[in-house]
Short mmCIF file of C-alpha atoms in Angstrom, two decimals:
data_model
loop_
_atom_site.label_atom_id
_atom_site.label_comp_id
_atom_site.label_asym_id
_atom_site.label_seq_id
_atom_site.Cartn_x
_atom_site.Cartn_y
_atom_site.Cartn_z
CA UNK A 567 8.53 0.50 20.06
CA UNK A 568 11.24 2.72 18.79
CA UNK A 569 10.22 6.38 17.86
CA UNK A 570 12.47 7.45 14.72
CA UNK A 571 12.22 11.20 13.99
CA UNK A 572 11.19 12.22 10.91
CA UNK A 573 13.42 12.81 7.81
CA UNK A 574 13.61 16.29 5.97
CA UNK A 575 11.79 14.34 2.77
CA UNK A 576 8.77 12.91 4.79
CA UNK A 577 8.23 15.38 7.41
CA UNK A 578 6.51 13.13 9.44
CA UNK A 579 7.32 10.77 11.68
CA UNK A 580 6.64 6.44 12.21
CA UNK A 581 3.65 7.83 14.71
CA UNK A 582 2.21 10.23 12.07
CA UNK A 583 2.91 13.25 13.61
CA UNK A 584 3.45 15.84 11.26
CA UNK A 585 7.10 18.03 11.83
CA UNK A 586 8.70 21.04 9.99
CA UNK A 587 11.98 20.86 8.58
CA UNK A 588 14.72 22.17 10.13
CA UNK A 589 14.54 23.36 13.61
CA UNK A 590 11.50 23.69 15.65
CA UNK A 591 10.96 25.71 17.89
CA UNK A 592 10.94 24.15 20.66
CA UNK A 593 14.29 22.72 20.03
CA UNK A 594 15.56 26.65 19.69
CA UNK A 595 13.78 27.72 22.89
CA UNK A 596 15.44 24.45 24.83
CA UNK A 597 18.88 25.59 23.09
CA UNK A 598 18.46 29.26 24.13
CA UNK A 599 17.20 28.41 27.92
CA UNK A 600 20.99 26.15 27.86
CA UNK A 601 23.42 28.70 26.22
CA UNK A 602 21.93 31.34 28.37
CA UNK A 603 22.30 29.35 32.24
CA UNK A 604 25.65 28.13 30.59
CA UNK A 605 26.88 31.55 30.46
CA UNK A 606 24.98 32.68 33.59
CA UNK A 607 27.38 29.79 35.43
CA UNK A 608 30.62 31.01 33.26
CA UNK A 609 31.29 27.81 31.61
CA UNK A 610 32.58 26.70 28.20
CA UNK A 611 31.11 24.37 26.15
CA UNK A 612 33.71 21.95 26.60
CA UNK A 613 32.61 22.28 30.92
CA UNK A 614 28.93 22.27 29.86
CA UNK A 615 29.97 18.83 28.34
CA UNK A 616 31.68 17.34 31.17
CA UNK A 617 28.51 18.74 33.54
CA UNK A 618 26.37 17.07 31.58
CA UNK A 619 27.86 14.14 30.75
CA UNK A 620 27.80 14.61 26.91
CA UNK A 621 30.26 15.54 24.24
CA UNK A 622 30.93 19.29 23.70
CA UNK A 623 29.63 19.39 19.93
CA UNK A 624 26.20 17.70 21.33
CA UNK A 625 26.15 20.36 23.30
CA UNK A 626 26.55 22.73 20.59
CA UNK A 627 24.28 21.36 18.46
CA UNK A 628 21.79 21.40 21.16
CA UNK A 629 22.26 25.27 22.15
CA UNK A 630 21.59 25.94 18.14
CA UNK A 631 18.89 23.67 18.27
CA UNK A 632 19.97 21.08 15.53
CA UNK A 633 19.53 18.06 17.72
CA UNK A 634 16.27 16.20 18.41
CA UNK A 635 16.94 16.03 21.88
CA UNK A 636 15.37 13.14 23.70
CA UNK A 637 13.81 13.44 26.93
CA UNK A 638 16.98 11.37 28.40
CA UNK A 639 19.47 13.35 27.72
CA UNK A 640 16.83 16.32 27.76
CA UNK A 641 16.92 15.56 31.54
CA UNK A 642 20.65 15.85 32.09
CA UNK A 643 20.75 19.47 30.80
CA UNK A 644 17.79 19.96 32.92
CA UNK A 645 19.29 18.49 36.29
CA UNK A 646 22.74 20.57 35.19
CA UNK A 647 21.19 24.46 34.15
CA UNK A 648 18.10 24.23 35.95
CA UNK A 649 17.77 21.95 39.20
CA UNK A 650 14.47 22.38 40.50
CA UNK A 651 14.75 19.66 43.39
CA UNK A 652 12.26 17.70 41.46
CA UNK A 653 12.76 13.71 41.53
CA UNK A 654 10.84 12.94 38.42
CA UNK A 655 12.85 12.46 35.56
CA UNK A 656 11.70 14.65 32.16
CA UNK A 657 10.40 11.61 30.81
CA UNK A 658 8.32 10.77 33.94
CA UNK A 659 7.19 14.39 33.87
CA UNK A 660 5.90 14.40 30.59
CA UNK A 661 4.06 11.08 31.00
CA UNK A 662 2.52 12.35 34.29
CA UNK A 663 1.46 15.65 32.42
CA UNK A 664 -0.07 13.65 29.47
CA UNK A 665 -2.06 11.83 31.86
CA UNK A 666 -3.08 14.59 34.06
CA UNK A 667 -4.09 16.98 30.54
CA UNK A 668 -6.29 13.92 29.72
CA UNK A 669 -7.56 13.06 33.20
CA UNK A 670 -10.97 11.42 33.27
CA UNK A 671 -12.48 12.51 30.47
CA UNK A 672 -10.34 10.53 28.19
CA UNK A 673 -9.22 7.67 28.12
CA UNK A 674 -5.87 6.65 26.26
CA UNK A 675 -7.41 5.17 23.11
CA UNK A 676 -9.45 8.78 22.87
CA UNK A 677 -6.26 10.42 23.39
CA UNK A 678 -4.87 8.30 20.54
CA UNK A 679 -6.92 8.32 17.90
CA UNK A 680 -7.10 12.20 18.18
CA UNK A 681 -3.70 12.36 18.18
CA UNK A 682 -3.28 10.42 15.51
CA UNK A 683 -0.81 7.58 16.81
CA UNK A 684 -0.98 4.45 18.39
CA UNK A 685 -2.47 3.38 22.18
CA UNK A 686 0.77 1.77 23.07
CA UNK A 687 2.48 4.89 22.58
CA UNK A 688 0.21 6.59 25.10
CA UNK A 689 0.25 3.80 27.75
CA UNK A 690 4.58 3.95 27.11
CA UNK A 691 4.67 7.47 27.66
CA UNK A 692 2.65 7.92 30.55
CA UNK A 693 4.48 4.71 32.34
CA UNK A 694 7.85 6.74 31.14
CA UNK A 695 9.34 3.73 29.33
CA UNK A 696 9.36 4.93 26.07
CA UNK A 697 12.20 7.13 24.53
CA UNK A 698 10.74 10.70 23.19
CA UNK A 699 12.05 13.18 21.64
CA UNK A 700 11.40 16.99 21.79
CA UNK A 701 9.82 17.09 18.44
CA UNK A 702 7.39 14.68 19.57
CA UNK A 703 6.56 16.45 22.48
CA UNK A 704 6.31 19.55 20.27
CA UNK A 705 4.07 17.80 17.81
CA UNK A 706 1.63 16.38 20.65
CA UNK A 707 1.48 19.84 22.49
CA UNK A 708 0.26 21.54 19.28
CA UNK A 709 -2.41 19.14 18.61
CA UNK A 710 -3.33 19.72 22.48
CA UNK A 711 -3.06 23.32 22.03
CA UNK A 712 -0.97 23.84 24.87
CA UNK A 713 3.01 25.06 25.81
CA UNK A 714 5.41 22.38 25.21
CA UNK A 715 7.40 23.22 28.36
CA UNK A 716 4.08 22.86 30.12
CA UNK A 717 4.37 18.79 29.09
CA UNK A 718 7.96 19.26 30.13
CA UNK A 719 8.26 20.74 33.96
#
């Protein structure tokens, strides 16, 4: 199942979770955590690239948060800024956190239909096989009520 982000005229995306135009802001807080351990480690954006493993105007884009970053590439800024020793990837992370905030009092259809989007997305996501984007993860944390970097870390 491929996860599209929304466009500016729909505002919602294929799993019916509802986004803002522009910018959200988780994207800005992601781009502001970057640009500031970038220039807490001296580097350009053109080095920032090459750490990564990413072009220097993705890079940009993500520091001003106009990407929708997805939890891939998500992870390599991660692994580059902020190493924390942990072997999960982001995506892995976020799975294990969606399953842990549901735990045993619901179950992944539950979890679904209050959410608004399908099972298989659920069962993807907590396996870490599916490709998510920060917006999503934004979306899903407001509906939980809780901090997107919380589903993140």
């Amino acid at each position: 199942m491929t996860v599209k982000t929304p466009t500016a005229s729909t505002g919602k995306s294929q799993l019916g979770l509802k986004f803002e135009p522009g910018p959200s802001q988780l994207r800005l807080t992601l781009g502001a955590l970057f640009l500031e351990q970038r220039n807490k480690q001296g580097l350009t954006q053109a080095q920032a690239a090459e750490l990564v493993g990413v072009h220097r105007t993705y890079v940009n884009k993500v520091e001003r948060g106009q990407v929708n970053i997805n939890l891939d590439n998500l992870d390599k800024f991660f692994k580059a800024f902020l190493p924390d020793g942990n072997p999960n990837t982001t995506k892995t992370r976020f799975g294990n956190n969606i399953k842990a905030w549901r735990g045993e009092s619901h179950s992944q259809e539950s979890l679904a239909l209050f959410l608004d989007i399908p099972v298989q997305y659920i069962f993807r996501v907590e396996k870490g096989v599916v490709t998510t984007a920060v917006d999503q993860v934004g979306a899903i944390a407001e509906k939980l009520g809780v901090d997107p970097m919380e589903l993140l870390r």
